[in-house]
PDB file of C-alpha atoms in Angstrom:
ATOM      1  CA  MET A   1     -71.006  12.235 -40.446  1.00  0.00           C
ATOM      2  CA  ASN A   2     -68.478   9.706 -41.650  1.00  0.00           C
ATOM      3  CA  ASN A   3     -65.360  10.797 -43.487  1.00  0.00           C
ATOM      4  CA  PHE A   4     -66.571  10.074 -46.780  1.00  0.00           C
ATOM      5  CA  SER A   5     -69.848  12.043 -46.427  1.00  0.00           C
ATOM      6  CA  ARG A   6     -67.928  14.995 -44.948  1.00  0.00           C
ATOM      7  CA  GLN A   7     -65.311  14.810 -47.965  1.00  0.00           C
ATOM      8  CA  LYS A   8     -68.292  14.657 -50.302  1.00  0.00           C
ATOM      9  CA  SER A   9     -70.158  17.687 -48.907  1.00  0.00           C
ATOM     10  CA  ILE A  10     -67.202  19.971 -49.526  1.00  0.00           C
ATOM     11  CA  GLY A  11     -66.716  18.876 -53.235  1.00  0.00           C
ATOM     12  CA  ASP A  12     -70.456  19.036 -53.686  1.00  0.00           C
ATOM     13  CA  ARG A  13     -70.811  22.939 -52.684  1.00  0.00           C
ATOM     14  CA  SER A  14     -69.595  23.427 -56.696  1.00  0.00           C
ATOM     15  CA  THR A  15     -71.745  20.718 -58.259  1.00  0.00           C
ATOM     16  CA  PRO A  16     -74.473  22.971 -59.689  1.00  0.00           C
ATOM     17  CA  GLN A  17     -71.716  25.146 -61.405  1.00  0.00           C
ATOM     18  CA  CYS A  18     -69.994  21.898 -62.745  1.00  0.00           C
ATOM     19  CA  LYS A  19     -73.170  20.533 -63.882  1.00  0.00           C
ATOM     20  CA  GLN A  20     -73.765  23.945 -65.847  1.00  0.00           C
ATOM     21  CA  ILE A  21     -70.075  23.728 -67.283  1.00  0.00           C
ATOM     22  CA  LEU A  22     -70.713  20.300 -68.569  1.00  0.00           C
ATOM     23  CA  ALA A  23     -74.140  21.262 -69.765  1.00  0.00           C
ATOM     24  CA  ASN A  24     -72.726  24.144 -71.663  1.00  0.00           C
ATOM     25  CA  HIS A  25     -69.954  22.169 -73.238  1.00  0.00           C
ATOM     26  CA  TRP A  26     -72.255  19.371 -74.476  1.00  0.00           C
ATOM     27  CA  LYS A  27     -75.084  21.589 -75.186  1.00  0.00           C
ATOM     28  CA  ILE A  28     -77.666  20.048 -72.938  1.00  0.00           C
ATOM     29  CA  ASN A  29     -79.634  21.071 -70.060  1.00  0.00           C
ATOM     30  CA  ALA A  30     -77.881  21.023 -66.676  1.00  0.00           C
ATOM     31  CA  ASN A  31     -81.106  19.180 -65.098  1.00  0.00           C
ATOM     32  CA  GLN A  32     -79.970  16.041 -67.153  1.00  0.00           C
ATOM     33  CA  ILE A  33     -76.748  15.572 -65.385  1.00  0.00           C
ATOM     34  CA  LEU A  34     -77.115  13.482 -62.504  1.00  0.00           C
ATOM     35  CA  THR A  35     -75.116  13.649 -59.284  1.00  0.00           C
ATOM     36  CA  ALA A  36     -73.636  10.134 -58.425  1.00  0.00           C
ATOM     37  CA  ASP A  37     -74.575   8.086 -55.635  1.00  0.00           C
ATOM     38  CA  GLU A  38     -72.255   6.849 -53.033  1.00  0.00           C
ATOM     39  CA  TRP A  39     -71.545   3.478 -54.813  1.00  0.00           C
ATOM     40  CA  GLN A  40     -70.796   5.163 -58.245  1.00  0.00           C
ATOM     41  CA  ASP A  41     -68.369   7.786 -56.509  1.00  0.00           C
ATOM     42  CA  LYS A  42     -66.471   5.098 -54.597  1.00  0.00           C
ATOM     43  CA  GLN A  43     -66.536   2.396 -57.230  1.00  0.00           C
ATOM     44  CA  LEU A  44     -66.450   4.285 -60.587  1.00  0.00           C
ATOM     45  CA  ALA A  45     -64.514   7.363 -59.430  1.00  0.00           C
ATOM     46  CA  CYS A  46     -67.339   9.619 -60.810  1.00  0.00           C
ATOM     47  CA  ASP A  47     -69.159  12.525 -59.458  1.00  0.00           C
ATOM     48  CA  LEU A  48     -71.599  13.510 -62.148  1.00  0.00           C
ATOM     49  CA  VAL A  49     -73.518  11.035 -64.405  1.00  0.00           C
ATOM     50  CA  ILE A  50     -74.855  11.834 -68.120  1.00  0.00           C
ATOM     51  CA  PRO A  51     -77.273   8.990 -68.691  1.00  0.00           C
ATOM     52  CA  ILE A  52     -77.403   6.872 -71.576  1.00  0.00           C
ATOM     53  CA  GLY A  53     -78.737   8.631 -74.908  1.00  0.00           C
ATOM     54  CA  VAL A  54     -78.495  12.207 -73.607  1.00  0.00           C
ATOM     55  CA  ILE A  55     -75.511  13.118 -76.086  1.00  0.00           C
ATOM     56  CA  ASP A  56     -76.048  11.584 -79.347  1.00  0.00           C
ATOM     57  CA  ASN A  57     -77.121   8.270 -78.142  1.00  0.00           C
ATOM     58  CA  LYS A  58     -73.907   7.677 -76.454  1.00  0.00           C
ATOM     59  CA  ASP A  59     -73.406   5.345 -73.349  1.00  0.00           C
ATOM     60  CA  GLU A  60     -73.672   6.838 -69.815  1.00  0.00           C
ATOM     61  CA  ILE A  61     -70.794   9.113 -69.564  1.00  0.00           C
ATOM     62  CA  HIS A  62     -68.970   9.365 -65.812  1.00  0.00           C
ATOM     63  CA  VAL A  63     -67.146  12.459 -64.890  1.00  0.00           C
ATOM     64  CA  ALA A  64     -64.774  12.836 -61.983  1.00  0.00           C
ATOM     65  CA  GLN A  65     -65.344  16.309 -60.682  1.00  0.00           C
ATOM     66  CA  ARG A  66     -62.398  17.839 -58.673  1.00  0.00           C
ATOM     67  CA  THR A  67     -62.723  21.283 -57.381  1.00  0.00           C
ATOM     68  CA  ARG A  68     -59.986  23.003 -55.441  1.00  0.00           C
ATOM     69  CA  ILE A  69     -59.895  26.549 -53.486  1.00  0.00           C
ATOM     70  CA  ALA A  70     -59.139  29.431 -55.870  1.00  0.00           C
ATOM     71  CA  ALA A  71     -56.947  31.061 -53.347  1.00  0.00           C
ATOM     72  CA  ASN A  72     -54.325  28.230 -53.556  1.00  0.00           C
ATOM     73  CA  PHE A  73     -54.390  28.663 -57.202  1.00  0.00           C
ATOM     74  CA  LEU A  74     -53.709  32.324 -57.134  1.00  0.00           C
ATOM     75  CA  ASP A  75     -51.099  31.873 -54.502  1.00  0.00           C
ATOM     76  CA  ASN A  76     -49.074  29.078 -56.134  1.00  0.00           C
ATOM     77  CA  PRO A  77     -48.381  29.411 -59.772  1.00  0.00           C
ATOM     78  CA  GLU A  78     -47.219  25.977 -60.001  1.00  0.00           C
ATOM     79  CA  TYR A  79     -50.905  25.044 -59.248  1.00  0.00           C
ATOM     80  CA  ARG A  80     -51.870  26.910 -62.621  1.00  0.00           C
ATOM     81  CA  ILE A  81     -50.482  24.458 -64.908  1.00  0.00           C
ATOM     82  CA  GLN A  82     -51.335  21.037 -63.244  1.00  0.00           C
ATOM     83  CA  PHE A  83     -54.220  18.934 -61.777  1.00  0.00           C
ATOM     84  CA  THR A  84     -53.909  16.474 -58.921  1.00  0.00           C
ATOM     85  CA  ILE A  85     -55.176  12.899 -58.336  1.00  0.00           C
ATOM     86  CA  ARG A  86     -55.169  10.995 -55.049  1.00  0.00           C
ATOM     87  CA  SER A  87     -52.549   8.091 -55.454  1.00  0.00           C
ATOM     88  CA  TYR A  88     -52.567   6.674 -51.812  1.00  0.00           C
ATOM     89  CA  HIS A  89     -55.193   6.556 -49.011  1.00  0.00           C
ATOM     90  CA  ARG A  90     -55.125   3.971 -46.342  1.00  0.00           C
ATOM     91  CA  ASN A  91     -58.903   3.485 -46.815  1.00  0.00           C
ATOM     92  CA  GLY A  92     -59.270   1.824 -49.954  1.00  0.00           C
ATOM     93  CA  LYS A  93     -58.658   2.228 -53.823  1.00  0.00           C
ATOM     94  CA  THR A  94     -57.681   5.672 -54.881  1.00  0.00           C
ATOM     95  CA  GLU A  95     -58.864   7.798 -57.777  1.00  0.00           C
ATOM     96  CA  LEU A  96     -55.747   7.086 -59.472  1.00  0.00           C
ATOM     97  CA  ALA A  97     -56.187   3.335 -59.249  1.00  0.00           C
ATOM     98  CA  LYS A  98     -59.873   3.705 -60.486  1.00  0.00           C
ATOM     99  CA  ILE A  99     -59.192   5.811 -63.398  1.00  0.00           C
ATOM    100  CA  LEU A 100     -56.330   3.698 -64.513  1.00  0.00           C
ATOM    101  CA  ASP A 101     -58.680   0.803 -64.203  1.00  0.00           C
ATOM    102  CA  GLY A 102     -60.770   2.570 -66.855  1.00  0.00           C
ATOM    103  CA  LYS A 103     -63.339   3.934 -64.564  1.00  0.00           C
ATOM    104  CA  ALA A 104     -64.610   7.728 -65.200  1.00  0.00           C
ATOM    105  CA  ASP A 105     -64.601   8.941 -68.726  1.00  0.00           C
ATOM    106  CA  TYR A 106     -63.779  12.602 -68.185  1.00  0.00           C
ATOM    107  CA  ILE A 107     -62.321  14.807 -65.306  1.00  0.00           C
ATOM    108  CA  LEU A 108     -63.673  18.483 -64.658  1.00  0.00           C
ATOM    109  CA  TYR A 109     -61.038  20.023 -62.655  1.00  0.00           C
ATOM    110  CA  GLY A 110     -61.582  23.358 -61.544  1.00  0.00           C
ATOM    111  CA  TRP A 111     -61.134  26.231 -58.876  1.00  0.00           C
ATOM    112  CA  GLU A 112     -63.766  27.374 -56.633  1.00  0.00           C
ATOM    113  CA  ASN A 113     -64.001  30.949 -55.795  1.00  0.00           C
ATOM    114  CA  GLU A 114     -65.601  32.445 -52.734  1.00  0.00           C
ATOM    115  CA  ASP A 115     -68.780  33.035 -54.501  1.00  0.00           C
ATOM    116  CA  ARG A 116     -68.745  29.343 -55.608  1.00  0.00           C
ATOM    117  CA  THR A 117     -68.268  29.727 -59.200  1.00  0.00           C
ATOM    118  CA  VAL A 118     -65.610  27.554 -60.738  1.00  0.00           C
ATOM    119  CA  THR A 119     -62.941  29.227 -62.732  1.00  0.00           C
ATOM    120  CA  PRO A 120     -60.492  28.679 -64.390  1.00  0.00           C
ATOM    121  CA  TRP A 121     -61.299  24.874 -65.064  1.00  0.00           C
ATOM    122  CA  ILE A 122     -60.392  22.152 -67.602  1.00  0.00           C
ATOM    123  CA  LEU A 123     -62.213  19.417 -68.895  1.00  0.00           C
ATOM    124  CA  GLY A 124     -59.892  16.463 -69.632  1.00  0.00           C
ATOM    125  CA  ASP A 125     -60.485  13.021 -71.418  1.00  0.00           C
ATOM    126  CA  LEU A 126     -59.366  10.382 -69.338  1.00  0.00           C
ATOM    127  CA  ASN A 127     -59.126   7.856 -72.110  1.00  0.00           C
ATOM    128  CA  ILE A 128     -56.299  10.100 -73.262  1.00  0.00           C
ATOM    129  CA  PHE A 129     -54.724  10.103 -69.852  1.00  0.00           C
ATOM    130  CA  ARG A 130     -54.777   6.500 -69.624  1.00  0.00           C
ATOM    131  CA  GLU A 131     -53.308   6.063 -73.019  1.00  0.00           C
ATOM    132  CA  VAL A 132     -50.137   8.288 -72.101  1.00  0.00           C
ATOM    133  CA  TRP A 133     -49.830   7.178 -68.536  1.00  0.00           C
ATOM    134  CA  PRO A 134     -47.073   4.394 -69.216  1.00  0.00           C
ATOM    135  CA  LYS A 135     -44.863   7.449 -71.100  1.00  0.00           C
ATOM    136  CA  ILE A 136     -45.606  10.009 -68.250  1.00  0.00           C
ATOM    137  CA  LYS A 137     -45.715   8.166 -64.879  1.00  0.00           C
ATOM    138  CA  ASP A 138     -42.224   8.752 -64.188  1.00  0.00           C
ATOM    139  CA  SER A 139     -42.380  12.479 -64.582  1.00  0.00           C
ATOM    140  CA  VAL A 140     -45.537  13.151 -62.465  1.00  0.00           C
ATOM    141  CA  LEU A 141     -44.779  14.811 -59.072  1.00  0.00           C
ATOM    142  CA  ASN A 142     -45.567  12.716 -56.003  1.00  0.00           C
ATOM    143  CA  LYS A 143     -46.662  14.606 -53.117  1.00  0.00           C
ATOM    144  CA  SER A 144     -48.151  13.997 -49.796  1.00  0.00           C
ATOM    145  CA  ASN A 145     -50.972  15.846 -48.168  1.00  0.00           C
ATOM    146  CA  GLY A 146     -49.965  16.657 -44.623  1.00  0.00           C
ATOM    147  CA  PRO A 147     -51.143  14.580 -41.704  1.00  0.00           C
ATOM    148  CA  TYR A 148     -54.192  13.025 -43.415  1.00  0.00           C
ATOM    149  CA  ASP A 149     -52.393   9.895 -44.372  1.00  0.00           C
ATOM    150  CA  ASN A 150     -52.869  10.223 -48.293  1.00  0.00           C
ATOM    151  CA  LYS A 151     -50.830  11.044 -51.200  1.00  0.00           C
ATOM    152  CA  PHE A 152     -51.395  12.458 -54.478  1.00  0.00           C
ATOM    153  CA  ILE A 153     -49.678  12.735 -57.906  1.00  0.00           C
ATOM    154  CA  ALA A 154     -49.628  16.309 -59.681  1.00  0.00           C
ATOM    155  CA  VAL A 155     -49.855  16.082 -63.307  1.00  0.00           C
ATOM    156  CA  PRO A 156     -48.250  18.935 -64.978  1.00  0.00           C
ATOM    157  CA  PHE A 157     -50.176  19.909 -68.265  1.00  0.00           C
ATOM    158  CA  HIS A 158     -47.196  19.990 -70.649  1.00  0.00           C
ATOM    159  CA  LEU A 159     -47.036  16.165 -70.086  1.00  0.00           C
ATOM    160  CA  LEU A 160     -50.548  15.608 -71.471  1.00  0.00           C
ATOM    161  CA  PRO A 161     -51.192  15.754 -75.296  1.00  0.00           C
ATOM    162  CA  LEU A 162     -53.386  18.571 -76.529  1.00  0.00           C
ATOM    163  CA  GLU A 163     -56.237  16.088 -77.201  1.00  0.00           C
ATOM    164  CA  PHE A 164     -56.573  15.518 -73.469  1.00  0.00           C
ATOM    165  CA  PHE A 165     -57.831  18.955 -73.161  1.00  0.00           C
ATOM    166  CA  THR A 166     -61.550  18.628 -74.217  1.00  0.00           C
ATOM    167  CA  ALA A 167     -62.213  22.201 -73.038  1.00  0.00           C
ATOM    168  CA  HIS A 168     -61.117  24.831 -70.713  1.00  0.00           C
ATOM    169  CA  GLN A 169     -61.821  28.282 -69.290  1.00  0.00           C
ATOM    170  CA  GLY A 170     -60.079  30.835 -67.235  1.00  0.00           C
ATOM    171  CA  HIS A 171     -58.002  33.695 -66.939  1.00  0.00           C
ATOM    172  CA  GLU A 172     -54.899  31.749 -67.821  1.00  0.00           C
ATOM    173  CA  ASP A 173     -55.279  29.186 -70.904  1.00  0.00           C
ATOM    174  CA  PRO A 174     -53.586  25.854 -69.745  1.00  0.00           C
ATOM    175  CA  ILE A 175     -52.568  25.103 -73.310  1.00  0.00           C
ATOM    176  CA  ASN A 176     -51.268  28.352 -74.616  1.00  0.00           C
ATOM    177  CA  GLU A 177     -49.702  29.699 -71.330  1.00  0.00           C
ATOM    178  CA  ASN A 178     -46.358  28.546 -72.668  1.00  0.00           C
ATOM    179  CA  PRO A 179     -46.868  27.091 -76.234  1.00  0.00           C
ATOM    180  CA  ASN A 180     -43.268  25.815 -76.694  1.00  0.00           C
ATOM    181  CA  GLN A 181     -43.946  23.375 -73.924  1.00  0.00           C
ATOM    182  CA  TRP A 182     -46.480  21.633 -76.154  1.00  0.00           C
ATOM    183  CA  GLU A 183     -44.147  21.399 -79.167  1.00  0.00           C
ATOM    184  CA  ARG A 184     -42.390  18.050 -77.872  1.00  0.00           C
ATOM    185  CA  LEU A 185     -46.024  16.217 -77.111  1.00  0.00           C
ATOM    186  CA  ARG A 186     -46.227  15.826 -80.933  1.00  0.00           C
ATOM    187  CA  TYR A 187     -43.196  13.387 -80.663  1.00  0.00           C
ATOM    188  CA  LEU A 188     -44.547  11.160 -77.628  1.00  0.00           C
TER     189      LEU A 188
END
């Protein structure tokens, strides 16, 4: 199994739950949501695809699905108010580069529990992310992922406008956890 396949299989464990989250949000059947093929994943930064016309005759919708281990969420309060995107990898274009190039429409970012349920989670509008990126890029946190020769950015929720958060669920509300942090966003 090559590295892409290995990484993909880890992320795919929560795909059924993520499809159901999206189906509930858009009020469609989860069976209408397709799993992206390898080309779509590598080129379009998407893991889930909603075909043309399934939602109000809209174009195909590409969703980047990112699930993390819930134990990390509980162990580190910092992780509760941010999401991460790979910003460097020696083997090609990263998720951040593809997203900034206009690939993927939404990001579903959640925490997978031992029972494979995904909660908490956020659904973010990547068009809003791309719009505010020039204003926030110097404020994101740059991190390294140990010996794996890749880097990522951590985007604190307070840097993003409320419109980014299309939907969310979990034991902590990413928007209302600290309402004062959102006040300044009105002036970006």
